[in-house]
Coordinates of N, CA and C and ligand atoms in Angstrom, one line a residue:
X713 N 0.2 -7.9 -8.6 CA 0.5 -6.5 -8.4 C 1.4 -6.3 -7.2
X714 N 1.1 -5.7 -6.1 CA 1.6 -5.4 -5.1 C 0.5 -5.2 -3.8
X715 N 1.5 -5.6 -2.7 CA 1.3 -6.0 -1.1 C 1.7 -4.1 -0.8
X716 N 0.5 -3.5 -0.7 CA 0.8 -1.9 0.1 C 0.7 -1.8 1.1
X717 N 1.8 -0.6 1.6 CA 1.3 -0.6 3.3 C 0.1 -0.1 3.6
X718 N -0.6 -0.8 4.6 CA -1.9 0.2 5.4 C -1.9 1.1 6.4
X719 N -2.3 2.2 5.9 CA -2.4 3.4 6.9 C -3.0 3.3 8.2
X720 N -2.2 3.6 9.2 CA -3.0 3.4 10.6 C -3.5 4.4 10.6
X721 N -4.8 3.9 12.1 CA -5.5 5.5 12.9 C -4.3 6.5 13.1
X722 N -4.8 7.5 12.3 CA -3.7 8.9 13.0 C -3.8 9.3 11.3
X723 N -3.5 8.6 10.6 CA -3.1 9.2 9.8 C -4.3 9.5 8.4
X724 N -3.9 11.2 8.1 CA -5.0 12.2 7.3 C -5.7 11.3 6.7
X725 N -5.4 10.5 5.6 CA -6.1 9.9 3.9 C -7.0 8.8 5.0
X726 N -6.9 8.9 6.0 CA -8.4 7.8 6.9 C -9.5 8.6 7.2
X727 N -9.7 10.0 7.4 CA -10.1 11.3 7.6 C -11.4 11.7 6.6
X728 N -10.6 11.3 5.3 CA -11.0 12.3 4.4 C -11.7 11.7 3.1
X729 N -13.0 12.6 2.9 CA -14.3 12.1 1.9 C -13.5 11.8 0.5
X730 N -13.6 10.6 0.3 CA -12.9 9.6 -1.2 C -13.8 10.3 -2.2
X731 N -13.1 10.2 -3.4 CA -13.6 11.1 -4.8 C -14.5 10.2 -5.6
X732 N -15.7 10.0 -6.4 CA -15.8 9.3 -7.5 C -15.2 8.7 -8.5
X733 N -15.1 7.5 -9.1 CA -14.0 7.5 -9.7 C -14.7 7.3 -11.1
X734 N -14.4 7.8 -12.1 CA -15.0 8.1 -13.5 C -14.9 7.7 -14.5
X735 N -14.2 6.6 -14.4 CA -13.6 5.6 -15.5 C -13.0 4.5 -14.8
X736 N -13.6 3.3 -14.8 CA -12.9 1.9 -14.7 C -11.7 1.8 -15.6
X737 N -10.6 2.2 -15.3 CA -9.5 2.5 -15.7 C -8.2 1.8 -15.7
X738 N -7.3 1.6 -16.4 CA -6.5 0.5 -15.8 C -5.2 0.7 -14.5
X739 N -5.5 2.1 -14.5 CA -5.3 2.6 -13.1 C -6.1 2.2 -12.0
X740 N -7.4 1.9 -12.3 CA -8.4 1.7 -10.9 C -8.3 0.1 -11.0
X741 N -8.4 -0.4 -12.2 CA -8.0 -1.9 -12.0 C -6.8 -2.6 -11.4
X742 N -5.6 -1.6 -11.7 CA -4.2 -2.2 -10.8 C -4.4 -1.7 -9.4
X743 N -5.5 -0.7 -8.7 CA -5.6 -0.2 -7.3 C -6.3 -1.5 -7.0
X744 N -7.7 -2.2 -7.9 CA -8.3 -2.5 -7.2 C -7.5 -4.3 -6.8
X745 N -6.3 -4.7 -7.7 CA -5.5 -5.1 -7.4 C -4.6 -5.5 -6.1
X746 N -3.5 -4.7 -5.9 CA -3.4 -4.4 -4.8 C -4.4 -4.0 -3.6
X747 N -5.4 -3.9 -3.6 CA -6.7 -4.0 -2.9 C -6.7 -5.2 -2.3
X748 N -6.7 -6.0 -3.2 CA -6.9 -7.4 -2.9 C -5.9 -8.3 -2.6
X749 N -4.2 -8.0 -3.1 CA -3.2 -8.3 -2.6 C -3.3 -8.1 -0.9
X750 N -2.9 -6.9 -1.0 CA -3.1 -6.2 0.6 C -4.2 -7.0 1.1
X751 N -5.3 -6.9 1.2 CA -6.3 -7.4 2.1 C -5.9 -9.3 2.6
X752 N -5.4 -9.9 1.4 CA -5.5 -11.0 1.7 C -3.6 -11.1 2.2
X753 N -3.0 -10.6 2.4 CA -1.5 -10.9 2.6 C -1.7 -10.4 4.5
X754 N -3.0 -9.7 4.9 CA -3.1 -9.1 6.2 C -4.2 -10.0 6.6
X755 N -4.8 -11.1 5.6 CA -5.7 -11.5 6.4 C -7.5 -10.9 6.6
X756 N -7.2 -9.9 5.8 CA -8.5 -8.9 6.6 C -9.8 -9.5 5.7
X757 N -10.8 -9.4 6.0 CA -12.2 -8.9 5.4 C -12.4 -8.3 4.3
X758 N -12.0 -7.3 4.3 CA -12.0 -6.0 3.7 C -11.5 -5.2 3.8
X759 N -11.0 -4.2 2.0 CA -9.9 -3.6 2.8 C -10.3 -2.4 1.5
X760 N -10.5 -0.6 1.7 CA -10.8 0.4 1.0 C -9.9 1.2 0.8
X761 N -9.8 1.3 -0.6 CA -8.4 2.4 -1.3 C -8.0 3.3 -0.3
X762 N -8.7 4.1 0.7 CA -8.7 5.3 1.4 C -7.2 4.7 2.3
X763 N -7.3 3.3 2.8 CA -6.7 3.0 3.9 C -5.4 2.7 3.2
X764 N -5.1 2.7 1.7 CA -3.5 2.5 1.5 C -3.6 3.7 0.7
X765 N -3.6 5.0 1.3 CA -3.7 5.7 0.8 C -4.1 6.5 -0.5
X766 N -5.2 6.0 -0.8 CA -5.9 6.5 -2.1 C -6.8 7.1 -1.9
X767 N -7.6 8.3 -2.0 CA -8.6 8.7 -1.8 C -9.3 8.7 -2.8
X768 N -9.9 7.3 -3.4 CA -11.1 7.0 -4.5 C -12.3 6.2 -3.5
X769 N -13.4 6.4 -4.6 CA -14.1 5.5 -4.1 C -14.4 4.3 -4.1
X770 N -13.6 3.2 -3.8 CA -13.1 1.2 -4.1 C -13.0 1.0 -3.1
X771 N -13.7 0.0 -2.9 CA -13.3 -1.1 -1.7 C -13.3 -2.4 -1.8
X772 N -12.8 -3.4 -1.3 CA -13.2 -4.9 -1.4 C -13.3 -5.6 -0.5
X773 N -14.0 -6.9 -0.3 CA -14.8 -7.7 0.6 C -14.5 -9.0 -0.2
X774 N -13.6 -9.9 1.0 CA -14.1 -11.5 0.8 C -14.1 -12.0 2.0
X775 N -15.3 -12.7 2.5 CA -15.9 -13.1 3.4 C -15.6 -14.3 3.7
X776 N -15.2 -15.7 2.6 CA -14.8 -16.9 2.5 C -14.1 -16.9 3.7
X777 N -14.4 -18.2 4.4 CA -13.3 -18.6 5.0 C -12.7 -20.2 5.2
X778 N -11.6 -20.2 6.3 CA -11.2 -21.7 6.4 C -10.9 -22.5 4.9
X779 N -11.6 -23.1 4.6 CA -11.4 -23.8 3.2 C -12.5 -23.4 2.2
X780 N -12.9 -22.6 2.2 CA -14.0 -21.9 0.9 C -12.7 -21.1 0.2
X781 N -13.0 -21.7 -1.2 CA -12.3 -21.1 -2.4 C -12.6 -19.3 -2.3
X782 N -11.6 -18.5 -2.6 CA -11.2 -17.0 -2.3 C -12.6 -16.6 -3.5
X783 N -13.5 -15.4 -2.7 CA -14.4 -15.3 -3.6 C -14.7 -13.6 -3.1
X784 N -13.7 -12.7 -3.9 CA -13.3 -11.6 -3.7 C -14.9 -10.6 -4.6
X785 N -15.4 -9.5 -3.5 CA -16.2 -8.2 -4.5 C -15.3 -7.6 -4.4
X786 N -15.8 -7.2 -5.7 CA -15.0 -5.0 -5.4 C -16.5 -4.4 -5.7
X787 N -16.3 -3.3 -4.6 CA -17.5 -2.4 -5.0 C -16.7 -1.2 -5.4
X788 N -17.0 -0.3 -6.8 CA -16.4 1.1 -7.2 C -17.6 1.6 -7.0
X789 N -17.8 2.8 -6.6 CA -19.0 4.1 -6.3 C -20.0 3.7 -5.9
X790 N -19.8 2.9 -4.7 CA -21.1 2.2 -4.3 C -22.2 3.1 -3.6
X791 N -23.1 2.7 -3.5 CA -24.3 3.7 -2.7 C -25.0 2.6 -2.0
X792 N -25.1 3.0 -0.7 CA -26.3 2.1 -0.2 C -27.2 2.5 -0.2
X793 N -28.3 2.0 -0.9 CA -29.8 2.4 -1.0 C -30.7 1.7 -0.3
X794 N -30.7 0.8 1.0 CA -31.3 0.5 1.5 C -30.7 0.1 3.3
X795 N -31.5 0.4 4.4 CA -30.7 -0.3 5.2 C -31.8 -0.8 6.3
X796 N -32.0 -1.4 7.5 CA -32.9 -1.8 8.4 C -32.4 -2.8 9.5
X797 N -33.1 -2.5 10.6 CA -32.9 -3.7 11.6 C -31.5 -2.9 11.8
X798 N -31.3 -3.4 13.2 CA -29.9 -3.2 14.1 C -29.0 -4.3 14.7
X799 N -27.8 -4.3 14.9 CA -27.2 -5.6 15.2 C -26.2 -5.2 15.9
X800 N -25.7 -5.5 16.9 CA -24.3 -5.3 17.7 C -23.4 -6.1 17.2
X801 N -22.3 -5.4 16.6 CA -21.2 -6.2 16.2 C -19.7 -5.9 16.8
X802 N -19.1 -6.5 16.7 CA -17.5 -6.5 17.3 C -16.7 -6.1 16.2
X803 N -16.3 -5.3 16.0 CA -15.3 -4.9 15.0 C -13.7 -4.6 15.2
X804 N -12.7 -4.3 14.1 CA -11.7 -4.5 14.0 C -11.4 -3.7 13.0
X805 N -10.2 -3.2 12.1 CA -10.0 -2.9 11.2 C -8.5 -2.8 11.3
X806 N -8.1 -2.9 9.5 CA -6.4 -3.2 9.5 C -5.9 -1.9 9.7
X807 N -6.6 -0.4 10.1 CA -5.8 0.6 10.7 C -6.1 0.6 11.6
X808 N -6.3 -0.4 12.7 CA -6.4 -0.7 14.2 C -5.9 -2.0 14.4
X809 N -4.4 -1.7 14.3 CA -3.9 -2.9 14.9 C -4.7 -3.4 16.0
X810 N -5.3 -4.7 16.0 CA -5.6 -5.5 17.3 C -6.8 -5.0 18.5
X811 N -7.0 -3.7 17.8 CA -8.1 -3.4 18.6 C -9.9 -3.2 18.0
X812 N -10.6 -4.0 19.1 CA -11.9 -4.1 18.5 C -12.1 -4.0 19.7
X813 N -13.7 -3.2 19.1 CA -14.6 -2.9 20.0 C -16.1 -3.2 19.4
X814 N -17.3 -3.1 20.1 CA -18.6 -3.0 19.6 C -19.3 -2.1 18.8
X815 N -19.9 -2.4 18.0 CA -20.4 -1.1 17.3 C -21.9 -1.2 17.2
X816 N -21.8 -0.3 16.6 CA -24.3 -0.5 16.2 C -24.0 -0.5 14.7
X817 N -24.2 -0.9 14.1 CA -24.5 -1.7 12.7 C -26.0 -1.7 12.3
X818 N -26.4 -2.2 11.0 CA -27.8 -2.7 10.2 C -27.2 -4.0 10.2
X819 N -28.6 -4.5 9.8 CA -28.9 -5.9 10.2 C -28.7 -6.0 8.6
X820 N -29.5 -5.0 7.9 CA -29.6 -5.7 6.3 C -29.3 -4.2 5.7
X821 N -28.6 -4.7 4.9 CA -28.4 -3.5 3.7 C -28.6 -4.1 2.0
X822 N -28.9 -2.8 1.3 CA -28.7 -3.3 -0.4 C -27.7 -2.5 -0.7
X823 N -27.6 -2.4 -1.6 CA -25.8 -1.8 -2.0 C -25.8 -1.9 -3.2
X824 N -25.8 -0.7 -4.4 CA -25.6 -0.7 -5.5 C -24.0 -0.3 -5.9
X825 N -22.9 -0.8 -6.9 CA -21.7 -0.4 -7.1 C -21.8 -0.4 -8.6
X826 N -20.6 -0.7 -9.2 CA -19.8 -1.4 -10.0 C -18.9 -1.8 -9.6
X827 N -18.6 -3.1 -10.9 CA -17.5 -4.2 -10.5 C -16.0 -3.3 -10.7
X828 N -15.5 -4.8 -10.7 CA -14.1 -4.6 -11.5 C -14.4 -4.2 -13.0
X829 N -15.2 -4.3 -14.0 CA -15.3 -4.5 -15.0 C -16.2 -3.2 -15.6
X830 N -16.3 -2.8 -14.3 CA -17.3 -1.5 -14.5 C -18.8 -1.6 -14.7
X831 N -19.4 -2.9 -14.5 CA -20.7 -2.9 -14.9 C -21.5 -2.6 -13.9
X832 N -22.7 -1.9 -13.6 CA -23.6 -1.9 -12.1 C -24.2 -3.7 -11.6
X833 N -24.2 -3.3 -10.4 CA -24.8 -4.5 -9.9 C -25.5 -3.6 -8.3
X834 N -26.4 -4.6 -8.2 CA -26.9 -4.5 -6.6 C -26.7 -5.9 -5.8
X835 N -26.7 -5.6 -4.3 CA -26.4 -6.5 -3.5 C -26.7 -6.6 -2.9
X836 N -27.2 -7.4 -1.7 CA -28.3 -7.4 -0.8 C -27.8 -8.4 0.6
X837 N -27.5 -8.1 1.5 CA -26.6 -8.6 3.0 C -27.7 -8.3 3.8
X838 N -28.6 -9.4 4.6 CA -29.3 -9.6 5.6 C -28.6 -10.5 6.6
X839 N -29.7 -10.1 7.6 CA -29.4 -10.9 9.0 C -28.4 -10.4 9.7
X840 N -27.9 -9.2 9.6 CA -26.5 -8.6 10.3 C -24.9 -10.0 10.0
X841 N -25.0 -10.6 9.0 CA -24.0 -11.5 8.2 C -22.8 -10.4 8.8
X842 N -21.3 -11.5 8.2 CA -20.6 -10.6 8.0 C -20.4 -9.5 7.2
X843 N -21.2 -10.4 5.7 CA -20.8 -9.5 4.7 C -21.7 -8.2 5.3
X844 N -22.6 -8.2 5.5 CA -23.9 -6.9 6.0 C -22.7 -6.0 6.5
X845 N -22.1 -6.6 7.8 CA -21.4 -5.8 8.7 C -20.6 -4.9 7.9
X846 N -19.5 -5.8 7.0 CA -18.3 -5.9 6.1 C -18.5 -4.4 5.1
X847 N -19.7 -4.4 4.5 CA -20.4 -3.4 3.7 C -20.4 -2.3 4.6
X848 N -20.7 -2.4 5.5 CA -21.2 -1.0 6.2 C -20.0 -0.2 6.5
X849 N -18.9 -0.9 7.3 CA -17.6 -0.6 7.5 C -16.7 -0.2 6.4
X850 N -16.6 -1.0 5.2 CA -15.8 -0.4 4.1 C -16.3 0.7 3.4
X851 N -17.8 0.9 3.2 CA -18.3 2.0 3.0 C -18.1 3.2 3.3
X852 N -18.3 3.1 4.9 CA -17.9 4.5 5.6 C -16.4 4.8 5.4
X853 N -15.1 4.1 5.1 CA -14.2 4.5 5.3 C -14.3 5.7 3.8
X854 N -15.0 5.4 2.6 CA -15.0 6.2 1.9 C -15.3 7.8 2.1
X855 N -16.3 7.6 3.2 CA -16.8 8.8 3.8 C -15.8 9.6 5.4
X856 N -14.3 8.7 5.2 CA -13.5 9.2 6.2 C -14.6 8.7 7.7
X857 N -15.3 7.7 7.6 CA -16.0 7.3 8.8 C -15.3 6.1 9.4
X858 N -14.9 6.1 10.8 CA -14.1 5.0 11.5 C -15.3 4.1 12.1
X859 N -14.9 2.5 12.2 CA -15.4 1.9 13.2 C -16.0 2.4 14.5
X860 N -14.8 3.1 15.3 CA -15.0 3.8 16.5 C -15.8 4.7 16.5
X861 N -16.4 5.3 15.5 CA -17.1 6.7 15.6 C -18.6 6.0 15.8
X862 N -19.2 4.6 15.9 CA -20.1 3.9 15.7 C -19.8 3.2 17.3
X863 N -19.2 2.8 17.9 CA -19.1 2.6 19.6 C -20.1 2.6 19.7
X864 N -20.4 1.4 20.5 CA -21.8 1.4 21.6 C -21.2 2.0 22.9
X865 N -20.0 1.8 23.4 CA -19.4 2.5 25.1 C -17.9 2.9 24.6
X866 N -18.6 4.2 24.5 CA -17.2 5.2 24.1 C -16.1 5.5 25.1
X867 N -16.7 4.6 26.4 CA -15.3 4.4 27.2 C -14.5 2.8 27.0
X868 N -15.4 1.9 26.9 CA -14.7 0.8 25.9 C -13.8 0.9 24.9
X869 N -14.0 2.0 24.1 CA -13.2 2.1 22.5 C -12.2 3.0 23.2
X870 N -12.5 4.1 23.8 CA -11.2 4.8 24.5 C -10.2 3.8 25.2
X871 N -10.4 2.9 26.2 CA -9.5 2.3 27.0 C -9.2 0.6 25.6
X872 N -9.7 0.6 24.8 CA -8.5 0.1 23.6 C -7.8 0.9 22.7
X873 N -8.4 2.0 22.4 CA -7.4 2.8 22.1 C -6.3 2.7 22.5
X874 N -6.5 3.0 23.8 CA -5.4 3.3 24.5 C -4.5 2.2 24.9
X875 N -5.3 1.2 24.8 CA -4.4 0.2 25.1 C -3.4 -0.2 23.9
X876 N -4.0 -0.2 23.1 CA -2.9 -0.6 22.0 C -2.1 1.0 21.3
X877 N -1.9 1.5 21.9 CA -1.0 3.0 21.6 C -1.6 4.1 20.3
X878 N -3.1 3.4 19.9 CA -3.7 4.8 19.2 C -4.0 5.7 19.5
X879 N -4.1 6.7 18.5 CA -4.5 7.8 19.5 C -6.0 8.2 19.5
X880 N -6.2 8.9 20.2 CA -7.5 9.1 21.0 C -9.1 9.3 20.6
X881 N -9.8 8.7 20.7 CA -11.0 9.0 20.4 C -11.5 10.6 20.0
X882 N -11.8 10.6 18.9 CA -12.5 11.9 18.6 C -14.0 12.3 19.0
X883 N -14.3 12.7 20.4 CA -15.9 12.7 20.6 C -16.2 13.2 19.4
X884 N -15.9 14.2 19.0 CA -16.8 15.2 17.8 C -17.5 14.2 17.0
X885 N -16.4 13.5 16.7 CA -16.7 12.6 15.6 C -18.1 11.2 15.4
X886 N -18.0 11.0 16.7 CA -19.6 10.1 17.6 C -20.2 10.4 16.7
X887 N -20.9 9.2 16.1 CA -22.2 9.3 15.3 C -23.5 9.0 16.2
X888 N -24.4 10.0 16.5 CA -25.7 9.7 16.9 C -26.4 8.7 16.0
X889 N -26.5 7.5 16.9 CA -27.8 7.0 16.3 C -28.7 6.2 16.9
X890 N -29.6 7.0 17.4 CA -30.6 6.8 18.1 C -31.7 6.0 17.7
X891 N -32.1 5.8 16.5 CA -32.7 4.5 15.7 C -32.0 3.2 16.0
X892 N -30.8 3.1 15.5 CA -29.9 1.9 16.1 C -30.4 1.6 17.2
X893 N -29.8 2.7 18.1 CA -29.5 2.3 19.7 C -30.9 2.0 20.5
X894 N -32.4 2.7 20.0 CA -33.6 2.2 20.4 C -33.4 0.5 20.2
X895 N -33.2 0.2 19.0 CA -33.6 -1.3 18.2 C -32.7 -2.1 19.0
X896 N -31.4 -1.8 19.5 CA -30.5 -2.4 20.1 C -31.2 -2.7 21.6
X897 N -31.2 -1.8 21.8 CA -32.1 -1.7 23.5 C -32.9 -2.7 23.7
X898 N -34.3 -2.5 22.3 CA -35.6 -3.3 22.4 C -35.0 -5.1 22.4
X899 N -33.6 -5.5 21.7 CA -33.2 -6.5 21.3 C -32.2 -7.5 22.2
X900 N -31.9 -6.5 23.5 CA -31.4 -6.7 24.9 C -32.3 -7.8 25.4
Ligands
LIG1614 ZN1 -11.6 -0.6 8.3

């Protein structure tokens, strides 16, 4: 299919709550395509329709690395139904060029979607894994939720912002999470 561009921080369709999508379609099959072109031509983790401008609900995750054979999910309308435990993670994302910062994360999550193929499945990422992490991040971008809005030192994520020419932290946007941030504390 095709290598899309990825939308940086700044720009609206990163913002904004992704639609359900209502038919495994051959429209959602060639997005989820290029999904996976794009993700792997940039190298990333994961990579969600919202960020090459689609506002559906698709994302994809392959965790493989170094020499493990390419072993691509797609989650369509995923829900997480389960989540626990806290983990400090270092994040990044392909609409942040080069900048990463810490975030508060779950340690374990379950995750119910469908595939490529439209069928349900659940999935289950413990121990704060990548994939655990990977889920949580591509998720929220459905919900127009950033990395940064998850900062552990919201002057850390400001002074990379700023270092690499994004623009500016949105306090509003800070997600309280004081469950995290206890578990984090007790885990110091
Ligand atoms: Zn991202």
């Amino acid at each position: 299919m095709a290598i899309r561009k990825v939308l940086h921080y700044g720009e609206p369709s990163l913002r904004e709550v992704s639609k359900e999508v209502h038919k495994v379609s051959k429209k959602i099959s060639d997005l989820v395509r290029d999904l996976l072109d794009t993700m792997y031509a940039q190298n990333g983790v994961g990579l969600a329709a919202p960020q090459i401008g689609e506002n559906v609900r698709v994302f994809v995750i392959d965790v493989a690395t170094g020499n493990e054979p390419l072993n691509p999910i797609v989650f369509i309308n995923p829900k997480i139904i389960k989540k626990s435990g806290a983990v400090k993670s270092n994040e990044g994302c392909l609409s942040f060029p080069e900048a990463y910062t810490d975030v508060k994360r779950y340690k374990n999550v379950m995750i119910k979607a469908l595939n490529e193929h439209g069928k349900p499945f659940v999935m289950e990422a413990k121990d704060g894994t990548l994939l655990a992490r990977a889920i949580q991040h591509e998720y929220d971008h459905l919900d127009g939720i950033l990395f940064i809005d998850h900062c552990i030192n919201r002057f850390d994520a400001e002074a990379v912002l700023k270092k690499y020419n994004l623009p500016d932290l949105d306090p509003e946007l800070l997600i309280e999470e004081k469950e995290l941030e206890e578990e984090l504390n007790k885990n110091d």
